[in-house]
Amino acid sequence: MQAHEMMIKEVFKVREKDSVRSVIKGFIEHRISGMPVVNDQDEMVGYVSDGDIMRHIGKHKDFYVDSLYTVTVVQGDQVEFDERIKKILDLHVMEVAKRKVIRVEWDVKSEDIAAILGKKQIKKLPVEQDGVLVGIISRGDVIRRTFASIL
């Protein structure tokens, strides 16, 4: 099976000039956790995920790691946190998005897609055909399409 046979063709994306607020609205409205960032020519220039936003929210000193498995949370000021969240919502998406995006061509085989998703520890993989974004594949898409016929 190839990428174009398992990808989701309806790709929700955000413009590079949009704010993080637009990203969050898209995540909520479409029940997704990541989306490509495109420029005015509809070329993919980045990718933003819920993890990127979580890392940005977490850039503060409200916790520290005691050991490999223990995290101690320092009681922070809720007002400071709320203000930080408001500031994050007004950032441009490219301030939190990844600029180097791992992507595949539409004819890549499913086992190669699974290897990329697993090795790179990413959840979604944009699919392009001749440099044009045509779809997206998630880990769940690979699992469903790979095992559906044998279960």
C-alpha positions as MATLAB code, in Angstrom:
seq = 'MQAHEMMIKEVFKVREKDSVRSVIKGFIEHRISGMPVVNDQDEMVGYVSDGDIMRHIGKHKDFYVDSLYTVTVVQGDQVEFDERIKKILDLHVMEVAKRKVIRVEWDVKSEDIAAILGKKQIKKLPVEQDGVLVGIISRGDVIRRTFASIL';
ca = [
       0.000    0.000    0.000;
       1.231    3.515   -0.763;
       0.810    6.841    1.020;
      -1.965    8.083   -1.281;
      -4.035    4.992   -0.447;
      -3.998    5.601    3.310;
      -3.691    9.381    3.655;
      -6.428   11.761    4.708;
      -7.014   14.083    1.772;
      -8.757   16.870    3.673;
      -5.821   18.667    5.260;
      -6.546   21.487    7.684;
      -3.757   24.024    7.550;
      -2.881   27.405    8.937;
      -1.180   30.379    7.259;
       2.287   31.400    8.442;
       1.025   34.911    9.276;
      -1.752   33.567   11.520;
      -1.611   33.581   15.297;
      -1.419   30.670   17.699;
      -5.030   31.593   18.527;
      -6.003   30.473   14.981;
      -4.124   27.222   15.485;
      -5.911   26.462   18.753;
      -9.290   27.266   17.180;
      -8.458   24.872   14.327;
      -7.402   22.137   16.746;
     -10.669   22.454   18.643;
     -12.963   22.867   15.640;
     -11.518   19.974   13.626;
     -10.556   17.748   16.581;
      -6.946   17.517   15.448;
      -3.609   17.902   17.187;
      -1.379   19.265   14.462;
      -1.436   20.972   11.084;
       0.872   22.145    8.321;
       1.768   25.823    8.116;
       1.654   27.253    4.582;
       2.699   30.522    2.959;
       0.682   32.689    0.550;
       1.635   30.358   -2.329;
       0.221   27.394   -0.345;
       3.720   25.928    0.085;
       4.395   24.140    3.359;
       6.822   26.181    5.464;
       6.328   24.504    8.833;
       4.242   22.239   11.017;
       2.639   23.057   14.350;
       1.452   20.451   16.820;
      -0.083   20.388   20.258;
       3.343   19.320   21.513;
       4.932   22.489   20.107;
       2.399   24.584   21.964;
       2.811   22.532   25.170;
       6.576   23.081   25.037;
       5.993   26.808   24.633;
       3.536   26.910   27.543;
       6.050   24.972   29.625;
       8.865   27.499   29.149;
       8.756   28.699   32.714;
      10.155   27.770   36.108;
       7.080   26.255   37.737;
       8.563   22.758   37.961;
      11.821   20.865   38.157;
      12.811   17.237   37.740;
      13.978   15.606   40.987;
      15.023   12.348   39.391;
      14.356   10.328   36.291;
      10.696    9.786   37.205;
       9.782   12.484   39.715;
       8.730   16.015   38.906;
       8.174   18.571   41.639;
       5.787   21.367   40.806;
       6.496   24.721   42.384;
       3.321   26.606   43.151;
       3.249   29.396   40.598;
       1.084   32.459   40.408;
      -2.121   31.730   38.437;
      -2.222   35.323   37.225;
       1.264   34.921   35.724;
       0.189   31.705   34.020;
      -2.981   33.282   32.603;
      -0.964   36.229   31.292;
       1.568   33.865   29.690;
      -1.248   31.963   27.972;
      -2.739   35.193   26.605;
       0.658   36.181   25.208;
       1.125   32.775   23.592;
      -2.253   33.045   21.830;
      -1.110   36.276   20.189;
       2.223   34.897   18.917;
       2.666   34.241   15.214;
       2.399   30.545   14.460;
       5.974   30.394   13.144;
       7.236   31.394   16.588;
       6.150   27.983   17.903;
       6.024   25.815   14.745;
       8.779   23.542   13.505;
      10.368   24.819   10.297;
      12.010   21.563    9.269;
       9.134   19.279    8.372;
       9.540   15.591    7.685;
       7.314   14.754    4.718;
       6.867   11.986    2.179;
       5.920   11.742   -1.465;
       2.498   10.317   -2.318;
       3.912    6.991   -3.609;
       5.979    6.002   -0.543;
       5.173    2.517    0.741;
       3.306    1.964    3.998;
       6.173    0.098    5.675;
       8.459    3.075    5.006;
       5.839    5.430    6.445;
       5.573    3.268    9.579;
       9.368    3.280    9.920;
       9.543    7.083    9.624;
       6.715    7.679   12.121;
       8.267    5.241   14.592;
      11.911    6.235   14.270;
      11.319    9.984   14.233;
       8.675    9.716   16.994;
       6.206   11.932   15.176;
       2.428   11.524   15.076;
       1.623   12.843   11.612;
       3.354   12.921    8.262;
       2.429   15.391    5.500;
       2.166   13.850    2.029;
       3.227   15.751   -1.081;
       2.984   15.102   -4.786;
       5.565   17.033   -6.785;
       6.034   19.491   -3.905;
       2.300   20.124   -3.387;
       0.630   19.136   -0.106;
      -2.015   16.519   -0.969;
      -2.688   14.742    2.323;
      -1.595   13.737    5.779;
      -1.038   10.373    7.441;
      -1.229    9.731   11.174;
       0.004    6.773   13.178;
      -3.619    5.730   13.576;
      -4.160    5.761    9.799;
      -1.242    3.369    9.363;
      -2.498    1.055   12.122;
      -6.079    1.013   10.791;
      -5.115    0.426    7.155;
      -2.431   -2.145    7.971;
      -4.459   -4.327   10.310;
      -8.081   -3.808    9.213;
      -7.999   -6.528    6.574;
      -6.546   -9.200    8.866;
      -8.598   -8.680   12.018;
];
